[in-house]
Structures are given as C-alpha cells and as structure tokens.
PDB file of C-alpha atoms in Angstrom:
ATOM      1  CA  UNK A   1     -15.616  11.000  -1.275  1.00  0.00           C
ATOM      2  CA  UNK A   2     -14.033   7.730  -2.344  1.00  0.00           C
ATOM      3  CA  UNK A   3     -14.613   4.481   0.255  1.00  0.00           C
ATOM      4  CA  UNK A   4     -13.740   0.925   0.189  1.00  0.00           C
ATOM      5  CA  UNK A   5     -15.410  -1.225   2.839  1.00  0.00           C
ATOM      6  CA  UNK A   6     -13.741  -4.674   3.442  1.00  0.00           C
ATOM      7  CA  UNK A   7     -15.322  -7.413   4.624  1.00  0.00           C
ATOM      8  CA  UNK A   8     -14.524  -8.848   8.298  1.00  0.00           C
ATOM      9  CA  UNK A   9     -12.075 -10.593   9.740  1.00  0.00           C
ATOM     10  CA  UNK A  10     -11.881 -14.374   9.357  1.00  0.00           C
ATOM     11  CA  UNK A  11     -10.098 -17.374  10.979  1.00  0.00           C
ATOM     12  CA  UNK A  12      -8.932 -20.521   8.505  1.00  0.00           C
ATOM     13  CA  UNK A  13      -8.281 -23.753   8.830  1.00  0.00           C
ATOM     14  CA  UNK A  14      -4.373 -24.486   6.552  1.00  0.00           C
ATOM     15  CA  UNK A  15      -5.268 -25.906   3.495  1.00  0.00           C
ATOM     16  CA  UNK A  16      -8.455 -23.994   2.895  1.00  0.00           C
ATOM     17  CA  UNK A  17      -9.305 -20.533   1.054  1.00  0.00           C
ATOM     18  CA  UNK A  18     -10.886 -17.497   1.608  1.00  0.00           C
ATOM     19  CA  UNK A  19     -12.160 -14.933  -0.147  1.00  0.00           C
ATOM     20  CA  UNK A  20     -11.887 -10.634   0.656  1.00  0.00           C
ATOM     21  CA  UNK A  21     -14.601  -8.449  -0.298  1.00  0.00           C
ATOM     22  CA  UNK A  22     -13.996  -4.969  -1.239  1.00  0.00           C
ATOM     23  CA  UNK A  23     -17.067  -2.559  -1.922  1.00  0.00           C
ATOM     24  CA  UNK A  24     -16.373   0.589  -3.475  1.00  0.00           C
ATOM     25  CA  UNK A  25     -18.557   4.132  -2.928  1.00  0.00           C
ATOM     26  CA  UNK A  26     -18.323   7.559  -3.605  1.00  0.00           C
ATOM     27  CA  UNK A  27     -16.258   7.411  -6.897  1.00  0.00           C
ATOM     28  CA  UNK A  28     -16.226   5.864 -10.433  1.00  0.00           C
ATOM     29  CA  UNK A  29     -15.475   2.195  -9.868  1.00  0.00           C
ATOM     30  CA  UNK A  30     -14.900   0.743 -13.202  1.00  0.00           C
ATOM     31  CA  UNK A  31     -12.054   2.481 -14.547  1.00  0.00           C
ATOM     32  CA  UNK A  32      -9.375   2.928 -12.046  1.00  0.00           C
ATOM     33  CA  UNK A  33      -7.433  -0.151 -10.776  1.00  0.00           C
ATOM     34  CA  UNK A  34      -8.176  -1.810  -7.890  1.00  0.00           C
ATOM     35  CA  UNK A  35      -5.105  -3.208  -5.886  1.00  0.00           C
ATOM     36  CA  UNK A  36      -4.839  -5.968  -3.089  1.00  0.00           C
ATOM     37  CA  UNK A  37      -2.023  -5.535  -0.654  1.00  0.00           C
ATOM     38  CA  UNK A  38      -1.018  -7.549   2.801  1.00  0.00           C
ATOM     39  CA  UNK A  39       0.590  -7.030   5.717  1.00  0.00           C
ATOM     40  CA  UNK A  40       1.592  -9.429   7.745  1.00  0.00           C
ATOM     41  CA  UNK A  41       2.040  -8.919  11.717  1.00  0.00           C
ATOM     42  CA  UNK A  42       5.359  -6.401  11.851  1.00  0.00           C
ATOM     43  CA  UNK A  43       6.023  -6.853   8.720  1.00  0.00           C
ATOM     44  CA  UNK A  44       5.835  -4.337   5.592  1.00  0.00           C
ATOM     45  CA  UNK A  45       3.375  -3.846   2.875  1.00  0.00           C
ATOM     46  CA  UNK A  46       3.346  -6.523  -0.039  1.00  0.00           C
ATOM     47  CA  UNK A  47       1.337  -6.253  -3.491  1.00  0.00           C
ATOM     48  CA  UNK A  48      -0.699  -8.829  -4.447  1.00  0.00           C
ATOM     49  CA  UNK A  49      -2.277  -8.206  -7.467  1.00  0.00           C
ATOM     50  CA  UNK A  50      -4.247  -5.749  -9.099  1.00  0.00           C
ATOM     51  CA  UNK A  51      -7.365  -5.005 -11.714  1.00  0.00           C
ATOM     52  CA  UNK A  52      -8.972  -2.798 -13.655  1.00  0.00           C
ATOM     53  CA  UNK A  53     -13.006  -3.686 -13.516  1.00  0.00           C
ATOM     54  CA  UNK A  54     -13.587  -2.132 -16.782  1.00  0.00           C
ATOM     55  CA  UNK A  55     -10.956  -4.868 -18.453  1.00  0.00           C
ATOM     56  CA  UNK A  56     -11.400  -7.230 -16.212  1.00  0.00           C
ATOM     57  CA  UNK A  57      -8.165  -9.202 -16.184  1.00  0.00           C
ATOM     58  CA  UNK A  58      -6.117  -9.127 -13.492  1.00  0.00           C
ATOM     59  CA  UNK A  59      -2.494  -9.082 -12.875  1.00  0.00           C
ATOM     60  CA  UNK A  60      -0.726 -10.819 -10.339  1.00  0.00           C
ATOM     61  CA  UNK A  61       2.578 -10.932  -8.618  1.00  0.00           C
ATOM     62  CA  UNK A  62       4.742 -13.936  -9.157  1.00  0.00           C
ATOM     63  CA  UNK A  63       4.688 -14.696  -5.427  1.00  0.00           C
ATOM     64  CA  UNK A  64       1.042 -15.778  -5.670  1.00  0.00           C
ATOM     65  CA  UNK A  65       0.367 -16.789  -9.269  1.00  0.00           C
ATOM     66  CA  UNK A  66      -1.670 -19.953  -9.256  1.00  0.00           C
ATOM     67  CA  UNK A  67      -3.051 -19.206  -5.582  1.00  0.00           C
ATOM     68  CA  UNK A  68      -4.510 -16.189  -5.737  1.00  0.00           C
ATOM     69  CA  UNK A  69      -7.522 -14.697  -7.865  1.00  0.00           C
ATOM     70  CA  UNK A  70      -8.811 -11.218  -8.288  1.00  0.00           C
ATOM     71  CA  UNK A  71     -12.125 -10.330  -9.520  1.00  0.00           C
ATOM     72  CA  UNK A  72     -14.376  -7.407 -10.011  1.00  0.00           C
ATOM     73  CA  UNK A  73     -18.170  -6.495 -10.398  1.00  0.00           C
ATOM     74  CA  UNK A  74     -18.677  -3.508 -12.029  1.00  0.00           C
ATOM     75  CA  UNK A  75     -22.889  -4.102 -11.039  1.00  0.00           C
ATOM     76  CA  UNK A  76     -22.327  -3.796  -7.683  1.00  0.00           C
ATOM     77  CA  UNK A  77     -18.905  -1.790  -7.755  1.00  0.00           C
ATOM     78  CA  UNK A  78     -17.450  -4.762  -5.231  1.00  0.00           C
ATOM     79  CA  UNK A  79     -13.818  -5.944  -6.070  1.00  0.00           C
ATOM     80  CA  UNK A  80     -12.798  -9.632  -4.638  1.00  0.00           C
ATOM     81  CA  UNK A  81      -9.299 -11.163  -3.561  1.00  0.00           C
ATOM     82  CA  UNK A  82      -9.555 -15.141  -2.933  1.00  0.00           C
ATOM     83  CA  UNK A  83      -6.398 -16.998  -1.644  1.00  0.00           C
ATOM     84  CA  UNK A  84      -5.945 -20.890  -1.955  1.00  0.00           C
ATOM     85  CA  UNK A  85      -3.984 -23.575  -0.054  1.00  0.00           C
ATOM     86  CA  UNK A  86      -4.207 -21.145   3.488  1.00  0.00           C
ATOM     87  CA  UNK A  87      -0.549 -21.254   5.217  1.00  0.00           C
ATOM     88  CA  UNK A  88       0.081 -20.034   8.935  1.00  0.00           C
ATOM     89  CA  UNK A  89       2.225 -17.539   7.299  1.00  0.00           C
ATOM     90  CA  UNK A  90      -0.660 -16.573   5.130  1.00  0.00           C
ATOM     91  CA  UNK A  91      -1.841 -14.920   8.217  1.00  0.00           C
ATOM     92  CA  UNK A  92      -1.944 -11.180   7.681  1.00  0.00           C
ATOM     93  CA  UNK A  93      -4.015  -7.608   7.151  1.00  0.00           C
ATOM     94  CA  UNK A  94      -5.107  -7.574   3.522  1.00  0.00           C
ATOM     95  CA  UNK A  95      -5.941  -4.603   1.950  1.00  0.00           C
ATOM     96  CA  UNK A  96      -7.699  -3.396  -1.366  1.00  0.00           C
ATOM     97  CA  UNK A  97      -6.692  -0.206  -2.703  1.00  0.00           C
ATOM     98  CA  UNK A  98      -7.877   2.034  -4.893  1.00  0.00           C
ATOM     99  CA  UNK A  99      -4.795   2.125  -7.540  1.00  0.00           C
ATOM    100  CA  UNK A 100      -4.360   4.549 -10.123  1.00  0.00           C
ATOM    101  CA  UNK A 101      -1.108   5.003 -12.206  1.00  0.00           C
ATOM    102  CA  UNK A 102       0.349   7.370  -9.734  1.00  0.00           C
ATOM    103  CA  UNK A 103      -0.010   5.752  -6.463  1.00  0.00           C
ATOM    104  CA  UNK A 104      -2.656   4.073  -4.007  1.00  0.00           C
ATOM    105  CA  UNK A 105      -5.293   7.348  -2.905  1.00  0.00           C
ATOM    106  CA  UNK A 106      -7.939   5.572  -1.637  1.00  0.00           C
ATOM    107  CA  UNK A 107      -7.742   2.129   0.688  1.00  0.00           C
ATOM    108  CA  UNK A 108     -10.006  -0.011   2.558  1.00  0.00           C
ATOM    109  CA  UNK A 109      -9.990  -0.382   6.172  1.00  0.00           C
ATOM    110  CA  UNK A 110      -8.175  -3.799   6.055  1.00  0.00           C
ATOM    111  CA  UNK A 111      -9.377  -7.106   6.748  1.00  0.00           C
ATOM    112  CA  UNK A 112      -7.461  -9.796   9.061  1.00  0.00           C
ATOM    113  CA  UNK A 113      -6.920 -13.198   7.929  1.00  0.00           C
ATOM    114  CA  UNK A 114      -6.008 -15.581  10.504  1.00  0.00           C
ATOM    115  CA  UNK A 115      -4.358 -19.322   9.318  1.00  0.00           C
ATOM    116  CA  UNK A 116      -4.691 -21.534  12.528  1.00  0.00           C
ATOM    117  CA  UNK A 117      -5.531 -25.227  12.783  1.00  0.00           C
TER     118      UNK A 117
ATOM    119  CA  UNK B   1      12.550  -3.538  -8.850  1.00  0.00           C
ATOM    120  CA  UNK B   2      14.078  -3.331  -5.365  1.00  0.00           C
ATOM    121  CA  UNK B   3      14.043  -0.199  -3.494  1.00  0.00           C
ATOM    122  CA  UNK B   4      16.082   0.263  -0.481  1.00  0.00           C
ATOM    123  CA  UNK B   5      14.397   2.921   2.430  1.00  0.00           C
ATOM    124  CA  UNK B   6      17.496   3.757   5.103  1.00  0.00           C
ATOM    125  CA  UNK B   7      17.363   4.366   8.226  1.00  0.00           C
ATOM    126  CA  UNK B   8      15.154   1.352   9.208  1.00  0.00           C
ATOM    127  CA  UNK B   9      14.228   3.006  12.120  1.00  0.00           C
ATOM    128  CA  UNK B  10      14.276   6.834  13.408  1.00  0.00           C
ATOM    129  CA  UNK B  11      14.471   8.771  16.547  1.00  0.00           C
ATOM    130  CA  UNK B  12      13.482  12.533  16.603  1.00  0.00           C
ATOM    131  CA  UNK B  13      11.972  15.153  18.760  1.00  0.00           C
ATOM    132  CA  UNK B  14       8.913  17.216  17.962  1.00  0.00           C
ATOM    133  CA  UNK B  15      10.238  20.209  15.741  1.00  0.00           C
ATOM    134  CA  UNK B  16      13.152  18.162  14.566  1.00  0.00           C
ATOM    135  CA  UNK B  17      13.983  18.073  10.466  1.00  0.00           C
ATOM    136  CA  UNK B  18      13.920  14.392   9.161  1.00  0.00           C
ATOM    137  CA  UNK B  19      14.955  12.785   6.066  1.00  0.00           C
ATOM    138  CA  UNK B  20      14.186   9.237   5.067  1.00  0.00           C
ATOM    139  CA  UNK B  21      15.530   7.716   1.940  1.00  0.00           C
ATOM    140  CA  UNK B  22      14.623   5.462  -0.798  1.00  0.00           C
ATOM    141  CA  UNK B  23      17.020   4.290  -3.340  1.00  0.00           C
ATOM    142  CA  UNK B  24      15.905   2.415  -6.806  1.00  0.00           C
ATOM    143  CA  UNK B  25      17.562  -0.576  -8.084  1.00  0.00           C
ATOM    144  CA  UNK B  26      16.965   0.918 -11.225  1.00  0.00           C
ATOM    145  CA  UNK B  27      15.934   3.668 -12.916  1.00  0.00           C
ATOM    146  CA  UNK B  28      12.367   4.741 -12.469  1.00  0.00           C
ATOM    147  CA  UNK B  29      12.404   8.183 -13.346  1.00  0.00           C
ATOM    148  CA  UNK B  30       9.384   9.790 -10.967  1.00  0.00           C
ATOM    149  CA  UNK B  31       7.318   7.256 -10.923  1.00  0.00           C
ATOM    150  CA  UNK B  32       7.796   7.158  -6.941  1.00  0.00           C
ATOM    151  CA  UNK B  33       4.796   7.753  -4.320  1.00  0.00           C
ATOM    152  CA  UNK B  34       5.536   8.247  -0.125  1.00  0.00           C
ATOM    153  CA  UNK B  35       2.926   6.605   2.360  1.00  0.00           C
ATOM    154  CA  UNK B  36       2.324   7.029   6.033  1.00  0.00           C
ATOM    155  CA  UNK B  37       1.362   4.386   8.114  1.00  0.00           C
ATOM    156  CA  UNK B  38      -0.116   4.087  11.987  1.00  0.00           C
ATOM    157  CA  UNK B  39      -0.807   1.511  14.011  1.00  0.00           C
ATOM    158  CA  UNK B  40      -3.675  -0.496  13.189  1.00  0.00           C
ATOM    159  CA  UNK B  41      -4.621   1.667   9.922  1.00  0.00           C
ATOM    160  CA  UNK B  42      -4.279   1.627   6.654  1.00  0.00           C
ATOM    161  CA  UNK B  43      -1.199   3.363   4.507  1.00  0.00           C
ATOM    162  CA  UNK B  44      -2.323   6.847   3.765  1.00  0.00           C
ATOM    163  CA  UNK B  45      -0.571   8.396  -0.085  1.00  0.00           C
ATOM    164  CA  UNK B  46       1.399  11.622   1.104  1.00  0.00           C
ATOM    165  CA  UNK B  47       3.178  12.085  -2.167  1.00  0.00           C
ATOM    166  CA  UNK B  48       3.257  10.747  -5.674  1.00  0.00           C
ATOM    167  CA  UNK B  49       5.395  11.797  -8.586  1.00  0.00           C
ATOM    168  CA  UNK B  50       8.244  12.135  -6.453  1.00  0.00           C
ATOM    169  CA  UNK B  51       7.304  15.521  -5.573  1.00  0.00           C
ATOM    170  CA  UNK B  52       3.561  15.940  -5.322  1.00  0.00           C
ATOM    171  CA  UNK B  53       1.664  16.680  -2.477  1.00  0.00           C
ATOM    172  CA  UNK B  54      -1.258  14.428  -2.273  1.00  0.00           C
ATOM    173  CA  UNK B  55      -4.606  16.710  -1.084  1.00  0.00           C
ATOM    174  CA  UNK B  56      -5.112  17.362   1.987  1.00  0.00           C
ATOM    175  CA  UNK B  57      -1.826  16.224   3.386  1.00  0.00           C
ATOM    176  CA  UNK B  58       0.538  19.115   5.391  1.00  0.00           C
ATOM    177  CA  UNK B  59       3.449  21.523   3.624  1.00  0.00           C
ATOM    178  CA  UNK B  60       5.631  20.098   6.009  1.00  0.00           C
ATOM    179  CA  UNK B  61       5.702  16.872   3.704  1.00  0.00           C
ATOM    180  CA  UNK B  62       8.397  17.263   0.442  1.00  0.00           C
ATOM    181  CA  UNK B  63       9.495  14.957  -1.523  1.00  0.00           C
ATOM    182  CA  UNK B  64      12.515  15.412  -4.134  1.00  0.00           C
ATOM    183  CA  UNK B  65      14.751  13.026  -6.277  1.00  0.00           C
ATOM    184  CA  UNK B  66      14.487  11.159  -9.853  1.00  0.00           C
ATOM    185  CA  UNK B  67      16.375   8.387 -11.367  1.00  0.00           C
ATOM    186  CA  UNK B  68      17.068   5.634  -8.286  1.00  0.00           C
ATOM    187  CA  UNK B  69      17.382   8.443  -5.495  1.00  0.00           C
ATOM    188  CA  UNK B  70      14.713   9.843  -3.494  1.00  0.00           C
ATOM    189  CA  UNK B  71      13.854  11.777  -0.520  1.00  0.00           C
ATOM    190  CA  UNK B  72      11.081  12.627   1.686  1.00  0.00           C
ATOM    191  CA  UNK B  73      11.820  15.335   4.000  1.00  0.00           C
ATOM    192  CA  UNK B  74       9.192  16.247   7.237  1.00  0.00           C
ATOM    193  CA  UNK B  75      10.392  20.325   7.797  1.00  0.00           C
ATOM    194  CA  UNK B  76       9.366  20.316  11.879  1.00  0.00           C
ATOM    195  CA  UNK B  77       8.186  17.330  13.073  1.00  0.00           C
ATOM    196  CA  UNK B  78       4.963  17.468  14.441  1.00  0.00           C
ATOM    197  CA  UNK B  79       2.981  14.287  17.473  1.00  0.00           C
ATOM    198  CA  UNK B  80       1.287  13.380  14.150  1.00  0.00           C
ATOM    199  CA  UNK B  81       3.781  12.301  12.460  1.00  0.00           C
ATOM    200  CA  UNK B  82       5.393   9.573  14.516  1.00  0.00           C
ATOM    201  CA  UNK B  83       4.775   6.565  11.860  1.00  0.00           C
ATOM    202  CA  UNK B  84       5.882   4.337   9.728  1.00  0.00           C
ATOM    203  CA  UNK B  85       7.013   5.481   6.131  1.00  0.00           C
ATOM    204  CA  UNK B  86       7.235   3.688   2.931  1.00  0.00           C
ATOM    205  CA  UNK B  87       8.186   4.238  -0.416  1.00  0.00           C
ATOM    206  CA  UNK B  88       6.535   2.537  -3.657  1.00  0.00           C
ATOM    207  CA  UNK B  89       7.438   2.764  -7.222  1.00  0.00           C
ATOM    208  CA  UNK B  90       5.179   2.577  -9.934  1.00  0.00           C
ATOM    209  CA  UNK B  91       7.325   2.643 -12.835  1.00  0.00           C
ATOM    210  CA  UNK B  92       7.067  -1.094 -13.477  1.00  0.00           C
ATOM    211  CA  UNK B  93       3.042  -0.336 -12.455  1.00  0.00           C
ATOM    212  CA  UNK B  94       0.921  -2.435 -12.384  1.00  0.00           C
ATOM    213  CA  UNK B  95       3.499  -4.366 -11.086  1.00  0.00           C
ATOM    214  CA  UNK B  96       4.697  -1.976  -7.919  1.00  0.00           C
ATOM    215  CA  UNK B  97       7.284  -2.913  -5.077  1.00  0.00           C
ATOM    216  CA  UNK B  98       7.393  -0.871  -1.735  1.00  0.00           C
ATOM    217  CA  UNK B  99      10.576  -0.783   0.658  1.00  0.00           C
ATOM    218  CA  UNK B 100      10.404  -2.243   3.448  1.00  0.00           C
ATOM    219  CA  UNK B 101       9.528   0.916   5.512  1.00  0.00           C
ATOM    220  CA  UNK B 102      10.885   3.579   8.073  1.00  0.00           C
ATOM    221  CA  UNK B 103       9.763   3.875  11.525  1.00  0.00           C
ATOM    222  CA  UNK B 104       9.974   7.362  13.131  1.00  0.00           C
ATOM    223  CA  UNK B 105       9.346   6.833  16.925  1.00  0.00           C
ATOM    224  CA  UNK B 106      10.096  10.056  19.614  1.00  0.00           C
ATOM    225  CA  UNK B 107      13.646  10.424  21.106  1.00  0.00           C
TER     226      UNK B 107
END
C-alpha cells in the first residue's frame, strides 16, 4: 500500500520560506509524478506544481513560477515543495500527491503552513 | 482550462439521488477525475476517466460525460457521503485545474 508522510505543521514569519517534505512508501517512487496541491482555509484545492523523480524537472503553475521549487530524491524516495517570499495569504494545507496521468490516487496527510508576523 | 462544478452547495437526505456537475471550458475529452473531500482530510480519487471507479470506492459512485460536460451521480445517498466534491481535468496534465468544489450537507 502506497503512503506519503508530510512533514509537520509550521508557523512563518512574511518574507521568509519554507520547505514541505513528502516521504513516499509502499510503492515505486521514481516513476510516477509527484504533485503539490494547497488549500487554503475554506477555500478549494489549487495545483502547485508537479514532478516526475525519475526526470527530475519539475513543472510549475504560472501562479507560483519564480517562488516555488519542487524537488525529488529518488535515494530516499522523499519529494520536497519550498515556497519563497511567505505572504499571510500563503497560509494554507499543502498537500503532495501521488499523480499519475489519470488522476491523484495516493495523497499525503497534509501539512499546515501558517504566515503570521 | 476552467471548469465550472454547479450547484455550489447541496442539500439532500440520506437515500436521496444527487447529481453534481462539472462543465469544461474546453474540450477535454475524458480526461476528467471526481474527488471527495472531509473535513480536515485529504481529497480521496472516486473516479477517473470520466467513468471509472477508482478501487475500493462504492457502486453508488458513477460518473458519465465527455467533451466539456460531466456528471457524477451518488444513486442513494448514504451518512458517508456528506462532503465536499470536486472535479479535476487532466487533459492539459501535468498542468491540471480543479473546480472550485460542491458541498453536499443533510437537509
């Protein structure tokens, strides 16, 4: 059985970055995409960005190009999500995602990002 | 890609038939996956390919539709199933968008 374990929850200051672990079990790691998604508080579910480990580059959505980076380590199976230049509205559940071609069959438990001075 | 989910929000009973609906912007053939969401969990894949039953998840799920209009359809509503529901498509993948969600709450 496929799991993703998140890292925990975190508080930031605005301005700063933080960075989302996501470690993989239970499955073959390096050749299905990992996704990131967020949710912030009420709202709906937003895609991030995406990769597959075995290619390594990632793909982004336009909304976070420049401030956002996705990695992956095949060694340790562990995908990675780090968000720059922290905004209150930044503030949100963010979720990695197991993300194969047909839809998202496997997600993490979610970690919450908090954005408070 | 935009896609549109109506209603926004849903009342029903236990037993009732429901519908939600999610229409394309443009075509994206079937390339269209359903998730269920509860409060303070993560989405959970019901159906992908338009149609498809993910594993595990109860015949009383159906999806239907191709092209910009699709449909998921929960036969008898069941305590379980009082959510939130959203649609993705994956045609443009891996660039996906989801709609913005339906929440089914008890009459």
């Amino acid at each position: 059985q496929v799991q993703l374990m998140q890292s925990g929850a975190e508080v930031k200051k605005p301005g700063s970055s933080v960075k989302v672990s996501c470690k993989a079990s239970g499955g073959t790691f390096s050749t299905y995409a990992i996704s990131w998604v967020r949710q912030a508080p009420g709202q709906g579910l937003e895609w991030m960005g995406g990769i597959i480990p075995v290619l390594g580059t990632p793909n982004y959505a336009q909304k976070f190009q420049g401030r956002v980076t996705i990695t992956a380590d095949e060694s340790t199976s562990t995908a990675y999500m780090e968000l720059s230049s922290l905004r209150s509205d930044d503030t949100a559940v963010y979720y990695c995602a197991r993300a194969p071609s047909w839809g998202y069959d496997y997600w993490g438990q979610g970690t919450l990002i908090t954005v408070s001075s | 890609i935009h896609l549109t989910q109506s209603p926004s929000s849903l009342s029903a009973s236990v037993g009732d038939r429901v519908t939600i609906s999610c229409r394309a912007s443009q075509g994206i053939s079937n390339f269209l996956a359903w998730y269920q969401q509860k409060p303070g969990r993560a989405p959970k894949l019901l159906i992908y390919a338009a149609s498809t039953l993910q594993s595990g998840v109860p015949s009383r799920f159906s999806g239907s539709g191709s092209g910009t209009d699709f449909t998921l359809t929960i036969s008898s509503l069941q305590p379980e199933d009082f959510a939130t529901y959203y649609c993705q498509q994956l045609s443009s993948y891996p660039f996906p968008t989801f709609g913005h969600g339906t929440r089914l709450e008890i009459k």
